[in-house]
Coordinates of C-alpha atoms and ligand atoms in Angstrom, one line a residue:
M1 CA -5.2 -23.2 -36.0
V2 CA -1.7 -22.5 -37.4
I3 CA -0.3 -20.7 -34.5
K4 CA -1.0 -23.6 -32.2
N5 CA 1.8 -25.5 -33.9
H6 CA 4.5 -23.0 -33.0
P7 CA 7.3 -25.1 -31.5
S8 CA 7.9 -22.7 -28.5
I9 CA 4.4 -23.5 -27.2
Y10 CA 5.3 -27.2 -27.0
F11 CA 8.5 -26.1 -25.3
V12 CA 6.6 -24.3 -22.6
Y13 CA 4.1 -27.0 -22.1
S14 CA 6.8 -29.7 -21.9
V15 CA 8.7 -27.7 -19.3
L16 CA 5.6 -27.1 -17.3
S17 CA 4.5 -30.8 -17.4
Q18 CA 8.0 -32.0 -16.4
N19 CA 8.1 -29.6 -13.6
K20 CA 4.7 -30.2 -12.0
K21 CA 6.4 -29.7 -8.7
M22 CA 8.1 -26.5 -9.6
A23 CA 10.8 -26.2 -6.9
M24 CA 11.9 -23.0 -5.1
P25 CA 15.6 -22.3 -4.9
D26 CA 17.1 -24.9 -2.6
A27 CA 17.2 -24.2 1.1
L28 CA 15.2 -21.0 0.9
I29 CA 12.1 -20.8 3.1
Y30 CA 9.4 -18.5 2.0
L31 CA 7.4 -17.1 4.9
D32 CA 6.4 -13.8 3.4
N33 CA 3.0 -14.7 1.9
N34 CA 1.4 -11.5 3.0
A35 CA 3.8 -9.6 0.6
T36 CA 2.9 -11.9 -2.2
T37 CA 2.1 -15.7 -2.7
P38 CA 3.7 -18.2 -5.1
C39 CA 1.4 -18.5 -8.1
D40 CA -0.1 -22.0 -7.9
P41 CA 1.2 -24.2 -10.9
R42 CA -2.5 -25.1 -11.6
V43 CA -3.2 -21.4 -12.0
V44 CA -0.1 -21.0 -14.4
E45 CA -1.4 -23.9 -16.4
A46 CA -4.9 -22.4 -16.7
M47 CA -3.3 -19.1 -17.9
L48 CA -1.0 -20.4 -20.5
P49 CA -3.4 -20.9 -23.5
Y50 CA -4.4 -17.3 -23.3
F51 CA -0.9 -16.0 -24.1
Y52 CA -0.6 -17.6 -27.5
E53 CA -3.2 -20.1 -28.6
K54 CA -6.1 -17.8 -27.6
P55 CA -4.7 -14.3 -27.9
G56 CA -8.0 -12.5 -28.4
N57 CA -9.1 -9.2 -27.0
A58 CA -12.3 -9.8 -24.9
A59 CA -13.8 -6.7 -26.4
S60 CA -13.5 -8.0 -30.0
R61 CA -17.0 -9.0 -31.0
N62 CA -16.6 -10.2 -34.5
H63 CA -14.3 -13.2 -34.5
P64 CA -13.8 -16.4 -32.5
F65 CA -10.6 -15.1 -30.9
G66 CA -12.6 -12.3 -29.2
W67 CA -15.4 -14.7 -28.3
M68 CA -13.0 -17.2 -26.6
A69 CA -11.4 -14.4 -24.6
D70 CA -14.7 -13.0 -23.6
E71 CA -16.0 -16.5 -22.6
A72 CA -12.8 -17.0 -20.5
V73 CA -13.3 -13.7 -18.7
K74 CA -16.9 -14.5 -18.1
Q75 CA -16.0 -17.7 -16.5
A76 CA -13.3 -16.1 -14.4
R77 CA -15.8 -13.3 -13.2
E78 CA -18.1 -16.1 -12.1
Q79 CA -15.4 -17.9 -10.2
V80 CA -14.3 -14.7 -8.5
A81 CA -17.9 -13.8 -7.7
Q82 CA -18.5 -17.2 -6.2
L83 CA -15.6 -16.8 -3.8
I84 CA -17.2 -13.6 -2.3
Q85 CA -20.8 -14.7 -2.9
A86 CA -21.5 -11.8 -5.2
D87 CA -23.2 -11.3 -8.5
P88 CA -20.6 -11.6 -11.3
R89 CA -21.8 -8.1 -12.5
E90 CA -20.5 -6.7 -9.1
V91 CA -16.9 -7.7 -9.9
I92 CA -14.8 -5.0 -11.6
F93 CA -11.4 -6.2 -12.8
T94 CA -8.5 -4.0 -12.1
S95 CA -4.7 -4.2 -12.0
G96 CA -4.6 -5.0 -8.3
A97 CA -5.7 -4.0 -4.9
T98 CA -3.9 -0.6 -5.0
E99 CA -5.9 0.3 -8.0
S100 CA -9.1 -1.0 -6.5
D101 CA -8.6 1.0 -3.3
N102 CA -7.9 4.1 -5.3
L103 CA -11.0 3.5 -7.5
A104 CA -13.2 3.0 -4.6
L105 CA -12.0 5.9 -2.5
K106 CA -11.5 8.5 -5.2
G107 CA -14.4 7.2 -7.3
V108 CA -16.8 7.6 -4.4
F109 CA -15.4 11.0 -3.4
E110 CA -15.8 12.3 -7.0
L111 CA -19.4 11.0 -7.4
Y112 CA -20.9 11.6 -4.0
R113 CA -19.1 14.9 -3.3
R114 CA -22.3 16.9 -3.6
K115 CA -23.6 14.9 -0.6
G116 CA -20.5 15.6 1.5
A117 CA -16.8 15.5 1.5
H118 CA -16.0 13.6 4.7
L119 CA -14.5 10.1 4.9
I120 CA -13.5 8.0 7.8
T121 CA -10.7 5.4 7.8
V122 CA -8.2 3.8 10.2
K123 CA -4.6 4.6 11.1
T124 CA -3.5 1.0 10.4
E125 CA -4.8 0.9 6.8
H126 CA -2.5 -0.1 3.9
K127 CA -0.7 2.7 2.2
A128 CA -2.8 2.3 -0.8
V129 CA -5.8 3.5 1.3
L130 CA -3.9 6.1 3.4
D131 CA -2.2 7.7 0.3
A132 CA -5.5 7.8 -1.6
C133 CA -7.0 9.5 1.4
A134 CA -4.1 12.0 1.5
H135 CA -4.9 12.7 -2.2
I136 CA -8.5 13.2 -1.4
E137 CA -7.6 15.7 1.4
K138 CA -5.6 17.7 -1.2
M139 CA -8.7 17.7 -3.5
G140 CA -10.7 19.4 -0.7
G141 CA -12.0 16.4 1.2
E142 CA -11.8 15.8 4.9
V143 CA -10.7 12.5 6.4
T144 CA -10.9 11.2 10.0
Y145 CA -8.3 8.6 10.9
L146 CA -9.6 6.4 13.7
D147 CA -7.2 5.0 16.4
V148 CA -6.8 1.3 17.2
D149 CA -6.4 -0.2 20.6
P150 CA -3.2 -2.1 21.6
D151 CA -4.8 -5.2 20.0
G152 CA -5.1 -3.3 16.6
L153 CA -9.0 -3.2 16.8
I154 CA -11.0 0.0 16.2
S155 CA -13.6 1.1 18.7
L156 CA -17.2 0.9 17.4
E157 CA -18.2 3.8 19.6
A158 CA -15.4 6.0 18.2
L159 CA -16.5 5.0 14.7
E160 CA -20.1 5.9 15.3
A161 CA -19.1 9.2 17.0
A162 CA -17.0 10.1 14.0
I163 CA -19.9 9.9 11.5
R164 CA -21.3 13.3 10.5
P165 CA -24.1 14.4 8.3
D166 CA -21.5 15.0 5.6
T167 CA -19.8 11.6 5.9
I168 CA -20.0 9.7 2.6
L169 CA -17.7 6.8 3.1
V170 CA -16.2 4.7 5.8
S171 CA -13.2 2.6 4.8
V172 CA -11.9 -0.2 7.1
M173 CA -9.7 -3.0 6.0
W174 CA -11.0 -6.5 6.7
A175 CA -7.7 -8.0 7.9
N176 CA -4.4 -6.3 8.5
N177 CA -1.5 -7.2 6.3
E178 CA 1.1 -6.8 9.0
T179 CA -0.6 -8.3 12.1
G180 CA -3.4 -10.3 10.6
V181 CA -5.9 -8.5 12.9
I182 CA -9.5 -8.9 11.8
Q183 CA -11.8 -6.0 12.2
P184 CA -15.5 -6.6 13.2
M185 CA -16.8 -6.0 9.7
K186 CA -20.5 -7.0 10.4
A187 CA -20.7 -4.7 13.3
I188 CA -19.1 -1.9 11.4
G189 CA -21.5 -2.6 8.5
D190 CA -24.5 -2.3 10.9
I191 CA -23.3 1.1 12.1
C192 CA -22.8 2.4 8.6
D193 CA -26.2 1.0 7.5
K194 CA -27.9 2.8 10.5
H195 CA -26.4 6.2 9.4
G196 CA -26.8 5.6 5.7
V197 CA -23.1 5.8 4.9
L198 CA -21.3 3.7 2.4
L199 CA -18.7 1.1 3.6
M200 CA -15.7 0.1 1.7
S201 CA -13.2 -2.6 2.8
D202 CA -9.7 -3.4 1.6
A203 CA -10.1 -7.2 2.0
T204 CA -6.9 -8.1 0.2
Q205 CA -5.6 -10.3 3.1
A206 CA -9.0 -11.8 4.0
V207 CA -10.3 -13.0 0.6
G208 CA -9.4 -16.6 -0.1
K209 CA -8.2 -17.1 3.5
I210 CA -11.4 -16.5 5.6
P211 CA -15.0 -16.1 4.4
A212 CA -15.1 -12.4 3.3
I213 CA -18.6 -12.0 2.1
P214 CA -19.4 -8.3 1.4
K215 CA -23.2 -8.7 1.4
A216 CA -23.2 -10.5 4.7
A217 CA -21.2 -7.8 6.4
G218 CA -22.9 -4.8 4.8
V219 CA -19.8 -3.9 2.8
H220 CA -20.6 -1.9 -0.4
L221 CA -17.2 -1.8 -1.9
M222 CA -14.4 -4.4 -1.5
A223 CA -10.9 -4.4 -2.9
F224 CA -8.8 -7.5 -3.3
T225 CA -6.0 -9.0 -5.4
A226 CA -5.0 -12.3 -7.1
H227 CA -1.4 -12.4 -6.0
K228 CA -2.1 -12.6 -2.3
M229 CA -4.1 -15.8 -2.9
H230 CA -1.8 -17.8 -5.1
G231 CA -2.9 -16.1 -8.4
P232 CA -0.8 -13.9 -10.7
K233 CA 0.5 -10.4 -10.0
G234 CA -1.1 -7.4 -11.8
V235 CA -4.8 -8.3 -11.5
G236 CA -7.3 -7.5 -8.8
A237 CA -10.9 -6.7 -8.4
L238 CA -13.3 -4.2 -6.9
Y239 CA -16.6 -5.5 -5.7
V240 CA -19.2 -2.8 -6.3
C241 CA -22.6 -3.4 -4.7
R242 CA -25.4 -3.4 -7.4
R243 CA -28.5 -3.6 -5.3
Q244 CA -29.7 -1.9 -2.1
P245 CA -28.1 0.4 -2.6
R246 CA -26.9 0.6 -6.2
V247 CA -23.3 2.0 -5.8
K248 CA -21.3 3.7 -8.5
V249 CA -17.8 4.9 -8.7
A250 CA -16.4 7.5 -11.0
P251 CA -13.8 5.9 -13.3
Q252 CA -10.2 7.0 -12.6
I253 CA -9.1 5.8 -16.0
D254 CA -10.8 7.0 -19.1
G255 CA -10.9 5.0 -22.3
G256 CA -13.1 2.4 -24.0
G257 CA -15.7 2.2 -21.3
H258 CA -14.7 -1.4 -20.3
E259 CA -16.0 -2.9 -17.0
Q260 CA -19.4 -1.1 -17.1
G261 CA -17.6 2.2 -17.7
M262 CA -15.8 2.0 -14.3
R263 CA -12.4 0.8 -15.5
S264 CA -11.3 1.3 -19.1
G265 CA -8.4 -0.7 -20.6
T266 CA -8.0 -3.9 -22.5
L267 CA -8.7 -6.7 -20.1
N268 CA -5.6 -8.7 -19.0
V269 CA -7.2 -12.0 -20.1
P270 CA -4.5 -14.5 -19.0
A271 CA -4.2 -12.9 -15.6
I272 CA -8.0 -12.7 -15.2
V273 CA -8.2 -16.4 -16.1
G274 CA -5.5 -17.1 -13.5
F275 CA -7.4 -15.0 -10.9
G276 CA -10.5 -17.1 -11.7
K277 CA -8.7 -20.3 -11.2
A278 CA -7.1 -19.1 -7.9
A279 CA -10.6 -18.2 -6.7
E280 CA -11.9 -21.6 -7.7
L281 CA -9.1 -23.3 -5.8
A282 CA -9.7 -21.1 -2.8
V283 CA -13.3 -22.1 -2.7
Q284 CA -12.3 -25.7 -2.8
E285 CA -9.4 -25.6 -0.4
M286 CA -9.7 -22.6 1.9
E287 CA -11.3 -24.3 4.9
K288 CA -8.9 -27.3 5.1
E289 CA -5.9 -25.1 4.3
A290 CA -6.8 -22.5 7.0
Q291 CA -6.9 -25.3 9.5
R292 CA -3.5 -26.7 8.4
L293 CA -1.8 -23.3 8.4
R294 CA -3.3 -22.3 11.8
R295 CA -1.8 -25.4 13.4
L296 CA 1.6 -24.6 11.9
R297 CA 1.3 -21.0 12.9
D298 CA 0.3 -21.9 16.5
K299 CA 3.2 -24.4 16.7
L300 CA 5.6 -21.7 15.5
E301 CA 4.2 -19.1 17.9
K302 CA 4.2 -21.4 20.9
A303 CA 7.8 -22.4 20.3
L304 CA 9.0 -18.8 19.9
L305 CA 7.1 -17.5 22.9
E306 CA 8.2 -20.4 25.1
R307 CA 11.9 -20.6 24.1
V308 CA 12.7 -16.9 23.6
E309 CA 12.7 -14.5 26.5
E310 CA 10.8 -11.2 26.1
A311 CA 8.8 -12.2 23.0
S312 CA 5.3 -11.0 22.5
I313 CA 2.6 -11.1 19.9
N314 CA 1.6 -8.0 18.1
G315 CA -2.2 -7.9 17.6
S316 CA -5.3 -9.5 19.0
R317 CA -4.9 -13.3 19.7
E318 CA -8.6 -13.8 19.2
H319 CA -9.4 -11.7 16.2
R320 CA -6.5 -12.7 13.8
L321 CA -5.8 -14.5 10.6
G322 CA -4.6 -18.0 11.3
H323 CA -1.6 -18.0 9.1
V324 CA 0.0 -14.8 10.3
A325 CA 2.2 -14.2 13.3
N326 CA 3.8 -10.9 14.1
I327 CA 6.2 -11.2 17.1
A328 CA 8.2 -8.6 18.9
F329 CA 11.6 -9.8 20.3
R330 CA 12.6 -7.0 22.7
H331 CA 16.1 -5.6 22.1
A332 CA 16.7 -7.9 19.0
E333 CA 16.8 -5.7 16.0
A334 CA 14.8 -7.6 13.3
E335 CA 17.0 -6.7 10.3
G336 CA 20.0 -8.0 12.4
V337 CA 18.2 -11.2 13.3
M338 CA 17.4 -11.9 9.6
M339 CA 21.0 -11.2 8.6
T340 CA 22.1 -14.1 10.9
F341 CA 20.4 -16.6 8.6
N342 CA 21.4 -14.6 5.5
Q343 CA 17.7 -14.0 4.7
R344 CA 17.5 -17.7 4.0
V345 CA 14.2 -17.6 5.8
A346 CA 12.2 -15.0 4.0
L347 CA 10.3 -12.8 6.5
S348 CA 9.2 -9.2 6.9
S349 CA 10.2 -6.8 9.7
G350 CA 8.3 -4.1 11.5
S351 CA 10.4 -1.6 9.7
A352 CA 9.5 0.1 6.4
C353 CA 11.9 1.7 4.0
T354 CA 10.8 5.1 2.9
S355 CA 12.9 7.1 0.4
A356 CA 14.6 9.0 3.2
S357 CA 15.0 6.5 6.1
V358 CA 13.9 3.3 7.8
E359 CA 10.7 4.1 9.6
P360 CA 9.0 1.8 12.2
S361 CA 5.8 0.3 10.9
H362 CA 2.8 2.8 11.1
V363 CA 0.6 -0.1 12.1
L364 CA 2.7 -1.2 15.1
I365 CA 3.1 2.5 16.1
A366 CA -0.7 3.0 15.9
M367 CA -1.1 0.1 18.2
G368 CA 1.0 1.9 20.8
R369 CA 4.3 -0.1 20.3
S370 CA 7.5 1.8 20.6
G371 CA 9.7 2.5 17.6
E372 CA 12.3 0.2 19.2
L373 CA 9.8 -2.6 19.5
A374 CA 8.5 -2.2 16.0
H375 CA 12.0 -2.5 14.6
S376 CA 12.4 -5.7 16.7
S377 CA 9.3 -7.3 15.3
L378 CA 9.2 -10.0 12.7
R379 CA 6.2 -11.0 10.6
F380 CA 5.7 -14.6 9.6
S381 CA 3.1 -15.2 7.0
L382 CA 2.4 -18.7 5.9
G383 CA 0.9 -20.0 2.6
R384 CA -0.2 -23.0 0.7
F385 CA 3.2 -24.4 -0.1
N386 CA 4.8 -24.2 3.3
T387 CA 5.6 -27.5 5.0
E388 CA 5.9 -28.5 8.6
K389 CA 9.7 -29.1 8.1
E390 CA 10.1 -25.6 6.8
L391 CA 8.4 -24.2 9.9
D392 CA 10.6 -26.3 12.2
D393 CA 13.7 -25.1 10.4
A394 CA 12.5 -21.4 10.6
I395 CA 11.8 -21.8 14.3
E396 CA 15.4 -22.9 15.0
A397 CA 16.9 -20.2 12.7
V398 CA 15.0 -17.4 14.4
I399 CA 15.8 -18.6 17.9
R400 CA 19.5 -18.8 17.1
G401 CA 19.3 -15.4 15.4
V402 CA 17.6 -13.6 18.3
D403 CA 20.2 -15.2 20.7
K404 CA 23.0 -14.1 18.5
V405 CA 21.9 -10.5 18.1
R406 CA 21.2 -10.2 21.8
S407 CA 24.5 -11.7 22.7
M408 CA 26.2 -8.8 20.9
S409 CA 23.9 -6.1 22.2
P410 CA 24.9 -3.9 25.1
V411 CA 21.3 -2.8 25.4
W412 CA 20.1 -6.3 26.0
E413 CA 22.9 -6.7 28.7
L414 CA 21.7 -3.6 30.5
F415 CA 18.1 -4.7 30.2
K416 CA 19.0 -8.1 31.8
E417 CA 20.9 -6.4 34.6
G418 CA 17.7 -4.4 35.3
I419 CA 19.3 -1.1 34.4
L420 CA 17.1 -0.4 31.4
Ligands
PLP501 C1 -0.8 -6.2 -0.9 C2 -1.9 -5.4 -0.4 C3 -2.3 -4.3 -1.2 C4 -1.8 -4.0 -2.6 O1 -2.2 -4.9 -3.5 P1 -1.6 -4.9 -5.0 O2 -2.4 -5.9 -5.8 O3 -0.2 -5.3 -4.9 O4 -1.7 -3.6 -5.5 C5 -3.4 -3.5 -0.7 N1 -3.9 -3.7 0.5 C6 -3.4 -4.7 1.3 C7 -4.1 -4.9 2.6 C8 -2.4 -5.5 0.8 O5 -2.0 -6.5 1.6

């Protein structure tokens, strides 16, 4: 093949092979893996041939380029399906979890509307779910938003009580992106099954980290994305149950009828190949990796809770992802704390920037935290490439930061004097 000899290809490969250990910018510590994860170099390597050497469109049926792309997508679909123990035909590739959430919610609403127009979800869901639900309300649907307890968990009784004859779908996220809190999916699935209601789950933070098996939990639709599990950005999937019951969603993008007519558009072959590789690596490494990260997370949490006054964990300690810690440091404003180490340690705060202002996290507020406490919360999310040394450095940076912010805070002083 002539194009294989293009010199730039050799350049890319040589850079890649020399930099097997691609280094992050010096002295930066990335602890924001729930926002996105570094793409594993093994994933990048698997993707590269599909940009240039094998440029085919997976829908091209009449030449080897198309066949190669189609074969690669087929393999990736199997790899992704294996990770969630599904049939490959139940995996619909999308551009990410936001699109998968929208496709599931709006697609079910559109198709099952004649049965009813009522949906149930939870106040702590990701904005991709909440905003899609708001859209459905505008289209004439009705949505019940369940509360959570101070641990971030829903009440199964409240869920069952909310189900009505016209309820068509329940949507509960598997694990929360801010707190790591894991909902009791199997018990939720049993309730939905009992009432003949479809169950959808945004499992973006669970897939690749803990076993998230839709069939085992009675989940009919499940959204997830590659870039939260060391794959590339811009590719995700929606699991759509094919048997007992056979579920369908109305497409939200019309076009060539790709992905069994549920999601049109030329498949992003390199990204899908990368997603497949990331899934394969997760199957191989998930268990060991989860143990390693849990130990590091527990060490971080223990150090911060022991050495910092008025520090508390946001979210259930028992039902929680092992690589996430969301900690409130009373009267130490999170953005200020991060400023003390010049954002050298990359974290998230319990504040969300909207177009107009800085709002406290809707998740922490739903859990009953005050706005003040939410703004004083930091989220640490660990990933495959974090080392123990990095965690040790982060612990010291955060302790110093909280001390510094509090030392300058009149509110903290009043609090210490018992006035506040
Ligand atoms: C990141 C995330 C999303 C959005 O995923 P994209 O692939 O970036 O669209 C949706 N839900 C949850 C829970 C997430 O953490």
